[in-house]
Short mmCIF file of C-alpha atoms and ligand atoms in Angstrom, two decimals:
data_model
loop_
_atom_site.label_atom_id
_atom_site.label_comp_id
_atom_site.label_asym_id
_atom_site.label_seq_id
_atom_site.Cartn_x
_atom_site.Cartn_y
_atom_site.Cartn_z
CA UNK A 1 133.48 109.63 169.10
CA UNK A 2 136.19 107.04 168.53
CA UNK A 3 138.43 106.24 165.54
CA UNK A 4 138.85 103.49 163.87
CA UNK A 5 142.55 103.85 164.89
CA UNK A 6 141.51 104.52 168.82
CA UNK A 7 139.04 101.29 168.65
CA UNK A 8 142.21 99.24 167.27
CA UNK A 9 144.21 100.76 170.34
CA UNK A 10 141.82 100.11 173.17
CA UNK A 11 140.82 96.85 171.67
CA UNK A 12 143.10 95.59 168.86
CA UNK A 13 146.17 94.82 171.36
CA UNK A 14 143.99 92.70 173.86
CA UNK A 15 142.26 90.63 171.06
CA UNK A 16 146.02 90.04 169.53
CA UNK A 17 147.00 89.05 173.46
CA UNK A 18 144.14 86.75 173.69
CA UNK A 19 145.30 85.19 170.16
CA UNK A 20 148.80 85.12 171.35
CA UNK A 21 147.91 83.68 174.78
CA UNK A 22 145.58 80.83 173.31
CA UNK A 23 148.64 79.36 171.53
CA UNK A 24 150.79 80.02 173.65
CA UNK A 25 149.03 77.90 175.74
CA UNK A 26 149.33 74.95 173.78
CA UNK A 27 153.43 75.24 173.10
CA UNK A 28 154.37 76.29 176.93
CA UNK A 29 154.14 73.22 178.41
CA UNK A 30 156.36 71.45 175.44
CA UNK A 31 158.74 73.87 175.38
CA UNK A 32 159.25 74.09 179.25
CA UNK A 33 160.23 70.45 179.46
CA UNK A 34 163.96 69.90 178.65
CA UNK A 35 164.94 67.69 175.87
CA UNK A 36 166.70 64.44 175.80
CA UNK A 37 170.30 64.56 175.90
CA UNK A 38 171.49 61.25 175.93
CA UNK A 39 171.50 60.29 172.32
CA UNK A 40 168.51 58.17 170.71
CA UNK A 41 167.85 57.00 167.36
CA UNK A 42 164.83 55.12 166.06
CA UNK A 43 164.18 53.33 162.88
CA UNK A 44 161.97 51.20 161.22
CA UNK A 45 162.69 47.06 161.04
CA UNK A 46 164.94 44.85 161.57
CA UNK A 47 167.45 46.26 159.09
CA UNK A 48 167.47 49.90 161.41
CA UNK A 49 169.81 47.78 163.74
CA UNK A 50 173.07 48.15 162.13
CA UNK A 51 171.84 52.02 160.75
CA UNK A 52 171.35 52.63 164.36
CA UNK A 53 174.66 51.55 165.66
CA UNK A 54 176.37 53.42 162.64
CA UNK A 55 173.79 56.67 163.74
CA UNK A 56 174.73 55.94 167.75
CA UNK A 57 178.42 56.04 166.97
CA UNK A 58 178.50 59.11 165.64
CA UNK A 59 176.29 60.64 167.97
CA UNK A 60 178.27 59.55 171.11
CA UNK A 61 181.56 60.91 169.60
CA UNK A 62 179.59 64.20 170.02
CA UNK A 63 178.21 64.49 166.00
CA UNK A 64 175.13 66.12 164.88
CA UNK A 65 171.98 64.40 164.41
CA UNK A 66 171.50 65.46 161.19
CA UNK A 67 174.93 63.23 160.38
CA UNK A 68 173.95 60.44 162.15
CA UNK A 69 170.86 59.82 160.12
CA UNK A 70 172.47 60.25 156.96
CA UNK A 71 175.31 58.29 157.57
CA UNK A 72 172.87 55.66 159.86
CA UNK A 73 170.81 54.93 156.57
CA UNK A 74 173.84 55.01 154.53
CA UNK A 75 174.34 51.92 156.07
CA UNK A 76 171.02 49.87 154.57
CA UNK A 77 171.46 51.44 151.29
CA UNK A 78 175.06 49.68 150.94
CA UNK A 79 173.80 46.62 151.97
CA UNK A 80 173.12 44.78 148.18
CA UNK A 81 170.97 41.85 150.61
CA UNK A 82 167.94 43.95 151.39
CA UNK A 83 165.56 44.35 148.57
CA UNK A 84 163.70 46.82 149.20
CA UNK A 85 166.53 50.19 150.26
CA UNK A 86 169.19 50.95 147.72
CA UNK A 87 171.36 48.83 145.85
CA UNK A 88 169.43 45.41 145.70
CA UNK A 89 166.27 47.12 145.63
CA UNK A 90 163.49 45.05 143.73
CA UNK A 91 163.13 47.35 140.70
CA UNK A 92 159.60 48.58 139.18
CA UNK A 93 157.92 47.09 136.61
CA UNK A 94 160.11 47.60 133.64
CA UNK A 95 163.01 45.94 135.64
CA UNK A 96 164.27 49.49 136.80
CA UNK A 97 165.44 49.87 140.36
CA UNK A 98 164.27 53.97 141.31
CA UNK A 99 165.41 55.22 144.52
CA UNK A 100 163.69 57.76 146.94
CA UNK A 101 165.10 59.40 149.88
CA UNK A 102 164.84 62.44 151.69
CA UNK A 103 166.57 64.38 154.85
CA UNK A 104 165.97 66.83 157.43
CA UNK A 105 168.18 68.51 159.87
CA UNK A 106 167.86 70.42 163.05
CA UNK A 107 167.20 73.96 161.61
CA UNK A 108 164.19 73.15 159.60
CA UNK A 109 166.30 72.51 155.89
CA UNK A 110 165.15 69.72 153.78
CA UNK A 111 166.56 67.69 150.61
CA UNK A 112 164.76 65.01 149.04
CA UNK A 113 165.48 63.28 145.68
CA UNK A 114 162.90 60.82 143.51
CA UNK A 115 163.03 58.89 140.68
CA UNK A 116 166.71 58.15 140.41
CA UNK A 117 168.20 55.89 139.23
CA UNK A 118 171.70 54.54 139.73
CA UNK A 119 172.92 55.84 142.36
CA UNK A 120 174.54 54.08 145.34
CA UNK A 121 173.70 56.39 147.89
CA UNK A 122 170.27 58.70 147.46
CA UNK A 123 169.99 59.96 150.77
CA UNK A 124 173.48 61.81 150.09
CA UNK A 125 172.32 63.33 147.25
CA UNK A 126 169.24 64.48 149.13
CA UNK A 127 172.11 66.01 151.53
CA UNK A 128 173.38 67.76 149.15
CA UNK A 129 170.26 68.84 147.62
CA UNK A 130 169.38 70.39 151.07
CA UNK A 131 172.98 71.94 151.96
CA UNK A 132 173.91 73.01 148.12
CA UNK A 133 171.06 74.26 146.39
CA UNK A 134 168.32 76.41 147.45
CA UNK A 135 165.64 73.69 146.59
CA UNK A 136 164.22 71.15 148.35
CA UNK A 137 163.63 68.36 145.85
CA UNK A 138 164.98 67.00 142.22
CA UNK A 139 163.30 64.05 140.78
CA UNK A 140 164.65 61.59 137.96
CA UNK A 141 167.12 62.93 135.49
CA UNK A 142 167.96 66.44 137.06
CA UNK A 143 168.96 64.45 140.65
CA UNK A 144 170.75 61.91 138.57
CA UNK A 145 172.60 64.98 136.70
CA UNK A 146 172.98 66.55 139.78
CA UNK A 147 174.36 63.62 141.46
CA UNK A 148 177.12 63.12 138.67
CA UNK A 149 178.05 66.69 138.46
CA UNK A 150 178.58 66.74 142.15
CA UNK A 151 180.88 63.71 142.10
CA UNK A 152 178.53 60.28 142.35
CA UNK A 153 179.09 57.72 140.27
CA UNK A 154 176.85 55.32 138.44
CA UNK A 155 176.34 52.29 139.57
CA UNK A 156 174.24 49.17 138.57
CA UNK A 157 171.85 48.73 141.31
CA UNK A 158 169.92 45.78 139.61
CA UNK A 159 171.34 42.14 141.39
CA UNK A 160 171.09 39.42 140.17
CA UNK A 161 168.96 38.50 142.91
CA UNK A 162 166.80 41.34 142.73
CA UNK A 163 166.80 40.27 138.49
CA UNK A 164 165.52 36.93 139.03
CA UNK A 165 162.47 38.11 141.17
CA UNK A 166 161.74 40.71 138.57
CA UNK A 167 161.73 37.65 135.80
CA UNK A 168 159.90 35.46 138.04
CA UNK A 169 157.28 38.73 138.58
CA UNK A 170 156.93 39.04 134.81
CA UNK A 171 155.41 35.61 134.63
CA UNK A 172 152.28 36.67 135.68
CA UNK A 173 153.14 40.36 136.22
CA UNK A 174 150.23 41.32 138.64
CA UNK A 175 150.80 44.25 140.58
CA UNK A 176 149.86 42.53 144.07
CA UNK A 177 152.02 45.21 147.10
CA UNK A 178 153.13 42.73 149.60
CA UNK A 179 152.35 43.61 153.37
CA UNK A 180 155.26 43.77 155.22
CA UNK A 181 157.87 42.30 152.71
CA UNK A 182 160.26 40.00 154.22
CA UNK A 183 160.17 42.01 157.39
CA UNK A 184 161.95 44.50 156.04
CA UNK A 185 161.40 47.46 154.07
CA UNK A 186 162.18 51.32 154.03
CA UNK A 187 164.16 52.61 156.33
CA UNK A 188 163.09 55.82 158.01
CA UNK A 189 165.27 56.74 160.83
CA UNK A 190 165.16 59.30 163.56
CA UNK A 191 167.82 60.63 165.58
CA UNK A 192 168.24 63.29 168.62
CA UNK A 193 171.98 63.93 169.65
CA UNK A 194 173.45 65.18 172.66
CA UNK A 195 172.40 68.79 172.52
CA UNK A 196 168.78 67.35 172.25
CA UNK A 197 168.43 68.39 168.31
CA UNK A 198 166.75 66.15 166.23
CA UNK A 199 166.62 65.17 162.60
CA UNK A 200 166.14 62.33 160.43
CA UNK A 201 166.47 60.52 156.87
CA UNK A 202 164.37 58.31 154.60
CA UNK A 203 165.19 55.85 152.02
CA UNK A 204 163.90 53.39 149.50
CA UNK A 205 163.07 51.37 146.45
CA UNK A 206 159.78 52.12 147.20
CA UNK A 207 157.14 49.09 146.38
CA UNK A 208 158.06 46.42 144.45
CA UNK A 209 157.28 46.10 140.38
CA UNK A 210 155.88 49.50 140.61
CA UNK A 211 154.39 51.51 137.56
CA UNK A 212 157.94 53.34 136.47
CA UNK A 213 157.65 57.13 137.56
CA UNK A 214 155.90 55.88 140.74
CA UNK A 215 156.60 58.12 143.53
CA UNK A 216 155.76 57.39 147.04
CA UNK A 217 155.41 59.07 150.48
CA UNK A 218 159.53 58.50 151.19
CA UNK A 219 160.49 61.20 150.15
CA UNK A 220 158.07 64.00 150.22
CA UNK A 221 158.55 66.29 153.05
CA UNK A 222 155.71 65.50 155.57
CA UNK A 223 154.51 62.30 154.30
CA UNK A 224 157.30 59.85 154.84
CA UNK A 225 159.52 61.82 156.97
CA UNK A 226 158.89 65.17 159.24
CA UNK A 227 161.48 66.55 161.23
CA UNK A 228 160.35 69.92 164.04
CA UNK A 229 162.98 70.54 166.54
CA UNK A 230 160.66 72.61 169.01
CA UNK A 231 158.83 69.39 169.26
CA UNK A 232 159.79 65.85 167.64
CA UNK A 233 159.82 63.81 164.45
CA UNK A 234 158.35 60.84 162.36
CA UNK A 235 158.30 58.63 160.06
CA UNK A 236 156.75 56.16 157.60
CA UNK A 237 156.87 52.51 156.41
CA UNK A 238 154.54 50.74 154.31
CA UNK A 239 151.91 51.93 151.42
CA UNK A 240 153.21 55.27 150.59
CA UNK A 241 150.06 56.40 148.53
CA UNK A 242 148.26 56.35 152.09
CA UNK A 243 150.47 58.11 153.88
CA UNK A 244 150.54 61.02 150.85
CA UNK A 245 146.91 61.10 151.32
CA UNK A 246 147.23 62.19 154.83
CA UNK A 247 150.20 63.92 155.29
CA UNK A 248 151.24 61.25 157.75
CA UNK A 249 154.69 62.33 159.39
CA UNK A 250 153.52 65.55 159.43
CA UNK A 251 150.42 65.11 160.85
CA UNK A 252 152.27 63.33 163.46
CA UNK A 253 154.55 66.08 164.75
CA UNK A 254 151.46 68.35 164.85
CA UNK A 255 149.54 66.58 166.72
CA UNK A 256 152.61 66.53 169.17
CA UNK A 257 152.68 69.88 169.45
CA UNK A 258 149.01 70.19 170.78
CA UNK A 259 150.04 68.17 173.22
CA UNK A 260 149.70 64.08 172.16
CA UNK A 261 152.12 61.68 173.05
CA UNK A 262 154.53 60.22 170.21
CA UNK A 263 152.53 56.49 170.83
CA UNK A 264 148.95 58.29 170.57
CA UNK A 265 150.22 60.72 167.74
CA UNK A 266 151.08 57.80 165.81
CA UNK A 267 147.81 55.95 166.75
CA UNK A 268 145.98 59.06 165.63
CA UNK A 269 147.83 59.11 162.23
CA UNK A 270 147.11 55.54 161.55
CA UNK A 271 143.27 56.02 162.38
CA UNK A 272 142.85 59.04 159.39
CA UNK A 273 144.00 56.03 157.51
CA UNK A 274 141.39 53.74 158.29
CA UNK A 275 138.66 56.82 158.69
CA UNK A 276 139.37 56.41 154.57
CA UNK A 277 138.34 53.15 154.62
CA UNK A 278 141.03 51.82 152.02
CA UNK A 279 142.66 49.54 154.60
CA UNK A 280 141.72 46.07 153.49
CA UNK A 281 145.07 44.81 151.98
CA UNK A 282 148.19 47.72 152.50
CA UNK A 283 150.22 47.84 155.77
CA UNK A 284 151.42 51.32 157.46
CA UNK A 285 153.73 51.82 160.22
CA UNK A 286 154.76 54.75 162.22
CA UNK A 287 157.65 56.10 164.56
CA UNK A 288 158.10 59.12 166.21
CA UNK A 289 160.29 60.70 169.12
CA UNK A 290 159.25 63.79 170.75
CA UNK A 291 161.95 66.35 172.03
CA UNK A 292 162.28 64.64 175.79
CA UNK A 293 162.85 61.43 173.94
CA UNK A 294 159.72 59.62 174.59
CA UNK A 295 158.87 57.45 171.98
CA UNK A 296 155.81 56.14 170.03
CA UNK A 297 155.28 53.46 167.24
CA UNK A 298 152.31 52.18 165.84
CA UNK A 299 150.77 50.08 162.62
CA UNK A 300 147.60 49.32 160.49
CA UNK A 301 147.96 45.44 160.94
CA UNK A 302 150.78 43.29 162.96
CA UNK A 303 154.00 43.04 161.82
CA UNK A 304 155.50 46.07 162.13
CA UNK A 305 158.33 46.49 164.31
CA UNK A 306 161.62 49.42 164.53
CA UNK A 307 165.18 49.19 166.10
CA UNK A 308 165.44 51.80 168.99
CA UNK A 309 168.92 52.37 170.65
CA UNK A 310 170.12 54.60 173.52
CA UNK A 311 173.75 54.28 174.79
CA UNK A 312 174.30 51.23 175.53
CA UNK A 313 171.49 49.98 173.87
CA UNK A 314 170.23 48.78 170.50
CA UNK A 315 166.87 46.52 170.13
CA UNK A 316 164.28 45.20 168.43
CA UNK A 317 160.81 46.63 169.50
CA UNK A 318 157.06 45.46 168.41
CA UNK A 319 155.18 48.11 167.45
CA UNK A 320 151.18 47.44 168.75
CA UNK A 321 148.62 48.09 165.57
CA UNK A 322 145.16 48.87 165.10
CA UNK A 323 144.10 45.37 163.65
CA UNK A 324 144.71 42.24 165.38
C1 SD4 B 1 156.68 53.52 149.33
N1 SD4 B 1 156.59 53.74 151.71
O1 SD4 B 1 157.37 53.68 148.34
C2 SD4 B 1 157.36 53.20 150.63
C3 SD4 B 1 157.59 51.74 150.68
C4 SD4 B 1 157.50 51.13 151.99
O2 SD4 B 1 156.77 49.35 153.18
O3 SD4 B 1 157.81 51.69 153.01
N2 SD4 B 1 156.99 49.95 152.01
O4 SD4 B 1 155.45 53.56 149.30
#
């Protein structure tokens, strides 16, 4: 009569094998194909031009992707014209500007701050957060202190642009999101250097007038921004509080790995969306680049469009969406 320890031998190893075999047989395929080793980076509207050429720079003088996208983004956040990334960002409610951002490299590390205020560049402290510390995220005062401590300074992030659009706000001060503000809005950016690693950065004042504390999906680790070397990464514009309630960048890169494109991927994401049914009046765009540089783009309603650039190369791209 057999063991329990004899019925594990003759049996245990082949139902393991079968186990082993069954996902292997989803990952082989992706795997076998080799990656993209051009350069590529990807970001979201019109403002992911001049990230991208700051990203494609570094990347063609042989720099890491995880480099490019911080220093690509960098880029937007400086810029004290767009109100919606870094300095210039419309502030929330209380005439606050609060700054989210978060980063992931090539090895799986993340760093993600939320919350803070007055500081120039978030998606550096997120950096640091992810190369210094040995945790992934620090949120309002603690990334502010940590920012200081590690050699930021403060900085008033409020123009008087930005200002006057708060004040005009406060007039009526209804809390109305706007669907695809100005044409331009947080910048999530994707990049894949010449050894075919990937990473990427996101970055933002999140929505405008905001209830202050508001979080969105920027810079939580799988919503706004999800970075897997074996297989590709995405990101997300547009109502973050949907794309928290699915997961959405993450979502995206898994469904990669079973074998979707990057365009159906982010068709798929945007359709878990609108399976909620809370679609009516919020805007969501996707991007995503898979590790052979194929890439996919996709929104809830028209409007949404991302910069792409390959050597040589930097445009504007219309991404298709699920309303018309
Ligand atoms: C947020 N997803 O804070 C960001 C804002 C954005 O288009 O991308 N708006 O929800």
């Amino acid at each position: 009569m057999g063991t329990r320890r004899s019925f594990f031998s003759q049996f245990g190893w082949s139902i393991l094998g079968i186990a082993s075999a069954a996902s292997l047989k989803i990952n082989v395929p992706l795997r076998k194909r080799p990656p993209y080793t051009k350069g590529l980076v990807l970001s979201t509207w019109i403002h992911g031009i001049p990230a991208n050429a700051e990203a494609m720079k570094i990347i063609e003088q042989g720099g890491t992707a995880v480099d490019a996208a911080e220093f690509g983004v960098r880029v937007v956040e400086a810029d004290p014209e767009g109100q919606s990334v870094g300095i210039g960002g419309l502030p929330d409610r209380d005439g606050k500007v609060t700054l989210d951002a978060c980063i992931m490299d090539s090895e799986g590390n993340a760093g993600s701050v939320c919350f803070l205020e007055g500081i120039l560049h978030p998606i550096s402290v997120a950096r640091k957060v992810m190369d210094q510390t040995p945790h992934v995220m620090l949120a309002g005062e603690g990334a502010q202190k940590f920012a200081l401590d590690n050699g930021f300074e403060l900085t008033n992030l409020l123009t008087e642009k930005s200002k006057k659009a708060w004040e005009e706000w406060l007039k009526e001060a209804e809390y109305k999101p706007i669907i695809n503000i100005e044409n331009h809005d947080t910048i999530g950016l994707l990049t894949m250097d010449q050894k075919g690693n990937i990473a990427g950065a996101c970055t933002t004042s999140g929505l405008a007038f905001k209830m202050h504390g508001r979080v969105g999906d920027s810079p939580v680790i799988g919503a706004g921004l999800f970075v897997d070397n074996e297989i590709g990464g995405a990101t997300a514009t547009g109502m973050g509080e949907a794309v928290l309630k699915t997961l959405g960048s993450f979502l995206i890169v898994e469904l990669m790995r079973q074998g979707l494109s990057p365009q159906e991927a982010c068709e798929e994401g945007v359709k878990r969306i609108v399976a909620q049914g809370k679609y009516s009046d919020i805007q969501i765009g996707y991007l995503a680049m898979n590790k052979q540089g194929e890439v996919g783009a996709y929104a809830l309603r028209p409007g949404f469009n991302y910069a792409e650039a390959r050597p040589g190369s930097n445009k504007m791209v219309d991404s298709a969406s699920f309303l018309s």
